[in-house]
mmCIF file of C-alpha atoms in Angstrom:
data_model
loop_
_atom_site.group_PDB
_atom_site.id
_atom_site.type_symbol
_atom_site.label_atom_id
_atom_site.label_comp_id
_atom_site.label_asym_id
_atom_site.label_seq_id
_atom_site.Cartn_x
_atom_site.Cartn_y
_atom_site.Cartn_z
ATOM 1 C CA UNK V 1 2.114 10.233 17.204
ATOM 2 C CA UNK V 2 3.289 8.231 14.221
ATOM 3 C CA UNK V 3 3.897 10.288 11.101
ATOM 4 C CA UNK V 4 5.624 9.786 7.772
ATOM 5 C CA UNK V 5 6.247 12.598 5.324
ATOM 6 C CA UNK V 6 7.651 12.328 1.819
ATOM 7 C CA UNK V 7 9.559 15.198 0.265
ATOM 8 C CA UNK V 8 10.774 15.296 -3.273
ATOM 9 C CA UNK V 9 10.491 17.007 -6.651
ATOM 10 C CA UNK V 10 7.215 17.562 -8.483
ATOM 11 C CA UNK V 11 8.890 17.205 -11.859
ATOM 12 C CA UNK V 12 11.753 15.087 -13.103
ATOM 13 C CA UNK V 13 13.159 15.063 -16.614
ATOM 14 C CA UNK V 14 13.079 11.952 -18.744
ATOM 15 C CA UNK V 15 16.035 9.597 -18.077
ATOM 16 C CA UNK V 16 17.008 11.535 -14.963
ATOM 17 C CA UNK V 17 17.136 10.316 -11.362
ATOM 18 C CA UNK V 18 14.370 10.632 -8.786
ATOM 19 C CA UNK V 19 15.241 11.175 -5.132
ATOM 20 C CA UNK V 20 12.603 11.180 -2.405
ATOM 21 C CA UNK V 21 13.068 11.414 1.345
ATOM 22 C CA UNK V 22 10.678 9.898 3.876
ATOM 23 C CA UNK V 23 11.026 11.518 7.287
ATOM 24 C CA UNK V 24 9.379 9.598 10.090
ATOM 25 C CA UNK V 25 8.433 10.489 13.645
ATOM 26 C CA UNK V 26 6.805 8.681 16.537
ATOM 27 C CA UNK V 27 8.734 5.456 15.970
ATOM 28 C CA UNK V 28 12.239 4.221 15.372
ATOM 29 C CA UNK V 29 13.591 2.950 12.051
ATOM 30 C CA UNK V 30 15.470 0.301 14.017
ATOM 31 C CA UNK V 31 12.155 -1.097 15.311
ATOM 32 C CA UNK V 32 9.879 -0.836 12.270
ATOM 33 C CA UNK V 33 10.329 -1.418 8.573
ATOM 34 C CA UNK V 34 9.515 1.264 6.025
ATOM 35 C CA UNK V 35 8.380 0.405 2.511
ATOM 36 C CA UNK V 36 7.835 2.369 -0.667
ATOM 37 C CA UNK V 37 4.664 2.033 -2.740
ATOM 38 C CA UNK V 38 3.691 4.024 -5.803
ATOM 39 C CA UNK V 39 0.425 4.763 -7.571
ATOM 40 C CA UNK V 40 0.160 6.096 -11.133
ATOM 41 C CA UNK V 41 -2.685 8.591 -11.605
ATOM 42 C CA UNK V 42 -6.044 6.843 -11.495
ATOM 43 C CA UNK V 43 -4.447 3.432 -11.139
ATOM 44 C CA UNK V 44 -3.583 0.839 -8.522
ATOM 45 C CA UNK V 45 -0.802 0.422 -6.011
ATOM 46 C CA UNK V 46 2.613 -1.059 -6.768
ATOM 47 C CA UNK V 47 5.055 -2.218 -4.111
ATOM 48 C CA UNK V 48 8.559 -0.959 -4.836
ATOM 49 C CA UNK V 49 10.770 -2.058 -2.014
ATOM 50 C CA UNK V 50 11.579 -2.197 1.669
ATOM 51 C CA UNK V 51 14.029 -0.885 4.220
ATOM 52 C CA UNK V 52 14.085 -3.436 6.997
ATOM 53 C CA UNK V 53 14.570 -2.407 10.602
ATOM 54 C CA UNK V 54 17.886 -4.245 10.646
ATOM 55 C CA UNK V 55 19.188 -2.153 7.763
ATOM 56 C CA UNK V 56 18.711 -4.627 4.924
ATOM 57 C CA UNK V 57 16.713 -3.915 1.809
ATOM 58 C CA UNK V 58 14.463 -5.748 -0.632
ATOM 59 C CA UNK V 59 13.358 -4.617 -4.049
ATOM 60 C CA UNK V 60 10.636 -5.464 -6.512
ATOM 61 C CA UNK V 61 12.452 -7.048 -9.434
ATOM 62 C CA UNK V 62 10.168 -5.034 -11.745
ATOM 63 C CA UNK V 63 12.481 -2.114 -11.064
ATOM 64 C CA UNK V 64 15.570 -4.208 -11.832
ATOM 65 C CA UNK V 65 18.661 -2.294 -10.826
ATOM 66 C CA UNK V 66 17.093 1.181 -11.160
ATOM 67 C CA UNK V 67 16.001 1.399 -7.547
ATOM 68 C CA UNK V 68 17.978 2.026 -4.385
ATOM 69 C CA UNK V 69 16.659 2.439 -0.830
ATOM 70 C CA UNK V 70 18.794 3.624 2.060
ATOM 71 C CA UNK V 71 18.373 5.312 5.433
ATOM 72 C CA UNK V 72 19.871 7.607 8.018
ATOM 73 C CA UNK V 73 18.628 6.434 11.397
ATOM 74 C CA UNK V 74 20.069 9.473 13.168
ATOM 75 C CA UNK V 75 17.749 11.672 11.120
ATOM 76 C CA UNK V 76 14.846 9.188 11.016
ATOM 77 C CA UNK V 77 14.916 9.298 7.256
ATOM 78 C CA UNK V 78 14.531 6.705 4.528
ATOM 79 C CA UNK V 79 15.614 7.529 1.004
ATOM 80 C CA UNK V 80 14.361 6.312 -2.360
ATOM 81 C CA UNK V 81 16.478 6.806 -5.420
ATOM 82 C CA UNK V 82 15.472 5.606 -8.855
ATOM 83 C CA UNK V 83 17.334 6.306 -12.076
ATOM 84 C CA UNK V 84 16.553 6.254 -15.792
ATOM 85 C CA UNK V 85 13.077 7.618 -15.270
ATOM 86 C CA UNK V 86 10.476 7.111 -17.990
ATOM 87 C CA UNK V 87 7.049 8.674 -18.480
ATOM 88 C CA UNK V 88 5.361 5.623 -16.963
ATOM 89 C CA UNK V 89 7.175 6.377 -13.700
ATOM 90 C CA UNK V 90 4.806 9.318 -13.283
ATOM 91 C CA UNK V 91 3.045 8.455 -10.036
ATOM 92 C CA UNK V 92 2.395 9.374 -6.455
ATOM 93 C CA UNK V 93 5.110 7.849 -4.303
ATOM 94 C CA UNK V 94 4.253 6.781 -0.754
ATOM 95 C CA UNK V 95 6.343 5.589 2.139
ATOM 96 C CA UNK V 96 4.531 3.411 4.650
ATOM 97 C CA UNK V 97 5.335 1.872 7.996
ATOM 98 C CA UNK V 98 5.297 -1.879 7.817
ATOM 99 C CA UNK V 99 4.110 -3.750 10.867
ATOM 100 C CA UNK V 100 5.164 -7.374 11.121
ATOM 101 C CA UNK V 101 4.488 -9.776 13.963
ATOM 102 C CA UNK V 102 3.378 -13.385 14.367
ATOM 103 C CA UNK V 103 3.229 -13.747 10.612
ATOM 104 C CA UNK V 104 0.877 -10.794 10.233
ATOM 105 C CA UNK V 105 2.154 -8.100 7.930
ATOM 106 C CA UNK V 106 0.522 -4.844 6.985
ATOM 107 C CA UNK V 107 1.030 -1.136 6.387
ATOM 108 C CA UNK V 108 -0.468 0.658 9.370
ATOM 109 C CA UNK V 109 0.675 4.217 8.664
ATOM 110 C CA UNK V 110 1.257 5.943 5.346
ATOM 111 C CA UNK V 111 2.713 9.259 4.320
ATOM 112 C CA UNK V 112 0.571 11.648 2.294
ATOM 113 C CA UNK V 113 2.608 10.841 -0.799
ATOM 114 C CA UNK V 114 4.486 12.985 -3.275
ATOM 115 C CA UNK V 115 3.242 13.300 -6.836
ATOM 116 C CA UNK V 116 6.086 13.075 -9.331
ATOM 117 C CA UNK V 117 5.664 13.823 -13.018
ATOM 118 C CA UNK V 118 8.273 12.661 -15.498
ATOM 119 C CA UNK V 119 8.538 15.158 -18.315
ATOM 120 C CA UNK V 120 10.166 14.945 -21.686
ATOM 121 C CA UNK R 1 4.769 -13.115 -8.530
ATOM 122 C CA UNK R 2 1.322 -13.688 -7.017
ATOM 123 C CA UNK R 3 -1.389 -12.013 -9.095
ATOM 124 C CA UNK R 4 -4.368 -10.528 -7.280
ATOM 125 C CA UNK R 5 -7.566 -10.265 -9.311
ATOM 126 C CA UNK R 6 -10.100 -7.941 -7.749
ATOM 127 C CA UNK R 7 -13.744 -7.470 -8.696
ATOM 128 C CA UNK R 8 -15.780 -5.555 -9.462
ATOM 129 C CA UNK R 9 -13.775 -2.607 -10.748
ATOM 130 C CA UNK R 10 -16.560 -0.261 -9.716
ATOM 131 C CA UNK R 11 -19.658 -0.529 -7.606
ATOM 132 C CA UNK R 12 -22.624 1.705 -6.972
ATOM 133 C CA UNK R 13 -24.891 1.057 -4.007
ATOM 134 C CA UNK R 14 -27.465 2.844 -1.885
ATOM 135 C CA UNK R 15 -26.982 4.057 1.666
ATOM 136 C CA UNK R 16 -27.698 1.270 4.142
ATOM 137 C CA UNK R 17 -27.020 -1.496 1.625
ATOM 138 C CA UNK R 18 -24.479 -4.282 2.024
ATOM 139 C CA UNK R 19 -21.718 -4.585 -0.569
ATOM 140 C CA UNK R 20 -19.103 -7.245 -1.188
ATOM 141 C CA UNK R 21 -15.766 -6.933 -2.963
ATOM 142 C CA UNK R 22 -13.895 -10.019 -4.099
ATOM 143 C CA UNK R 23 -10.215 -10.767 -4.463
ATOM 144 C CA UNK R 24 -8.725 -13.888 -6.000
ATOM 145 C CA UNK R 25 -5.061 -14.825 -5.663
ATOM 146 C CA UNK R 26 -3.200 -16.773 -8.344
ATOM 147 C CA UNK R 27 -2.094 -19.249 -5.678
ATOM 148 C CA UNK R 28 -2.883 -20.091 -2.074
ATOM 149 C CA UNK R 29 -1.890 -17.161 0.152
ATOM 150 C CA UNK R 30 -2.876 -18.800 3.438
ATOM 151 C CA UNK R 31 -4.869 -15.821 4.729
ATOM 152 C CA UNK R 32 -1.961 -13.459 4.122
ATOM 153 C CA UNK R 33 -4.291 -10.739 2.913
ATOM 154 C CA UNK R 34 -4.987 -7.145 3.864
ATOM 155 C CA UNK R 35 -7.664 -4.700 2.704
ATOM 156 C CA UNK R 36 -7.132 -0.953 2.412
ATOM 157 C CA UNK R 37 -9.510 1.948 1.886
ATOM 158 C CA UNK R 38 -8.333 4.960 -0.088
ATOM 159 C CA UNK R 39 -10.451 8.097 -0.170
ATOM 160 C CA UNK R 40 -9.954 10.532 -3.063
ATOM 161 C CA UNK R 41 -6.666 12.406 -2.783
ATOM 162 C CA UNK R 42 -5.664 10.562 0.388
ATOM 163 C CA UNK R 43 -3.302 7.754 1.243
ATOM 164 C CA UNK R 44 -4.562 4.194 1.796
ATOM 165 C CA UNK R 45 -5.798 3.235 5.246
ATOM 166 C CA UNK R 46 -5.687 -0.299 6.649
ATOM 167 C CA UNK R 47 -9.042 -1.951 7.256
ATOM 168 C CA UNK R 48 -8.400 -5.686 7.594
ATOM 169 C CA UNK R 49 -5.348 -7.936 7.946
ATOM 170 C CA UNK R 50 -4.969 -11.699 8.180
ATOM 171 C CA UNK R 51 -7.977 -11.844 5.849
ATOM 172 C CA UNK R 52 -10.482 -11.346 8.687
ATOM 173 C CA UNK R 53 -8.887 -9.319 11.519
ATOM 174 C CA UNK R 54 -10.307 -5.830 11.919
ATOM 175 C CA UNK R 55 -7.646 -3.151 12.381
ATOM 176 C CA UNK R 56 -7.921 -0.966 15.467
ATOM 177 C CA UNK R 57 -10.490 1.785 15.112
ATOM 178 C CA UNK R 58 -12.125 0.415 11.966
ATOM 179 C CA UNK R 59 -15.946 0.312 12.199
ATOM 180 C CA UNK R 60 -17.439 -3.134 12.730
ATOM 181 C CA UNK R 61 -19.561 -2.801 9.581
ATOM 182 C CA UNK R 62 -16.387 -3.805 7.719
ATOM 183 C CA UNK R 63 -15.531 -7.486 7.703
ATOM 184 C CA UNK R 64 -13.238 -9.799 5.789
ATOM 185 C CA UNK R 65 -13.472 -13.478 5.013
ATOM 186 C CA UNK R 66 -12.053 -16.156 2.796
ATOM 187 C CA UNK R 67 -9.291 -18.706 2.571
ATOM 188 C CA UNK R 68 -6.971 -20.283 0.050
ATOM 189 C CA UNK R 69 -7.172 -18.168 -3.079
ATOM 190 C CA UNK R 70 -10.580 -16.514 -2.576
ATOM 191 C CA UNK R 71 -11.207 -13.563 -0.263
ATOM 192 C CA UNK R 72 -13.865 -10.930 0.206
ATOM 193 C CA UNK R 73 -14.496 -7.645 1.966
ATOM 194 C CA UNK R 74 -18.036 -6.918 3.108
ATOM 195 C CA UNK R 75 -19.382 -3.539 4.096
ATOM 196 C CA UNK R 76 -22.684 -3.610 5.972
ATOM 197 C CA UNK R 77 -25.028 -0.632 6.235
ATOM 198 C CA UNK R 78 -23.191 1.484 3.689
ATOM 199 C CA UNK R 79 -22.475 5.026 4.873
ATOM 200 C CA UNK R 80 -21.647 8.120 2.810
ATOM 201 C CA UNK R 81 -18.124 8.170 4.278
ATOM 202 C CA UNK R 82 -17.468 4.744 2.733
ATOM 203 C CA UNK R 83 -17.145 6.319 -0.719
ATOM 204 C CA UNK R 84 -13.596 5.343 -1.628
ATOM 205 C CA UNK R 85 -11.475 2.893 -3.546
ATOM 206 C CA UNK R 86 -10.693 -0.416 -1.905
ATOM 207 C CA UNK R 87 -7.597 -2.531 -2.526
ATOM 208 C CA UNK R 88 -6.628 -6.009 -1.460
ATOM 209 C CA UNK R 89 -2.966 -6.864 -0.910
ATOM 210 C CA UNK R 90 -1.288 -10.205 -0.374
ATOM 211 C CA UNK R 91 1.639 -10.476 1.989
ATOM 212 C CA UNK R 92 2.192 -14.224 1.808
ATOM 213 C CA UNK R 93 5.103 -13.773 -0.552
ATOM 214 C CA UNK R 94 7.352 -11.071 -1.954
ATOM 215 C CA UNK R 95 6.997 -9.038 -4.042
ATOM 216 C CA UNK R 96 3.929 -7.774 -2.215
ATOM 217 C CA UNK R 97 1.129 -7.348 -4.728
ATOM 218 C CA UNK R 98 -2.137 -5.460 -4.755
ATOM 219 C CA UNK R 99 -5.461 -5.934 -6.469
ATOM 220 C CA UNK R 100 -6.406 -3.387 -9.104
ATOM 221 C CA UNK R 101 -8.954 -1.741 -6.836
ATOM 222 C CA UNK R 102 -12.709 -1.281 -6.548
ATOM 223 C CA UNK R 103 -14.229 2.185 -6.721
ATOM 224 C CA UNK R 104 -17.309 2.408 -4.509
ATOM 225 C CA UNK R 105 -19.893 5.101 -5.095
ATOM 226 C CA UNK R 106 -23.240 5.902 -3.555
ATOM 227 C CA UNK R 107 -26.238 5.503 -5.830
#
């Protein structure tokens, strides 16, 4: 069955770099896109960026040049890396499978998320 | 960026009631809208896409409607398991953007 699982640190120091891995199973990264979405505690959802099935990427400009998404298809893994972390980057970070066809686009499977706290 | 304004922020209703959550886009999104349910401590789950298409396995008491800039999610015959936060999300244009959420509680 389709599964996504995020692994990463619970705590990151201010100004340091966050690295999270999303390991997927039940589908191929060359068939489906995987996106990253984050959610600060008690708040809403924010789209961060995408790894397209063809290997390209897209980013929310809100993250400027801080964010990088990559993948290793042989390991079925998608990586998020974000530098210069600030306290308002404290959030739960989700990876989600993006389903796109006939103009319909939605996230049909999500990981359980990893809660990251940025500490000074 | 397309702004999604969702209302109300919170909602309290009795079991068996019908509730409606609204979402307004800052520009026409041509039905490019999805609704998600997020239960406490869990990840979001897809309910509706294309503004009115029910995702596989979602109970038929959930329905979506709307067009242009105005969309709504209706839940008929409210059940205790519907306690959750609900988010709209537009996919007409990137960056993808979400509404701020509606927290639904049972009265």
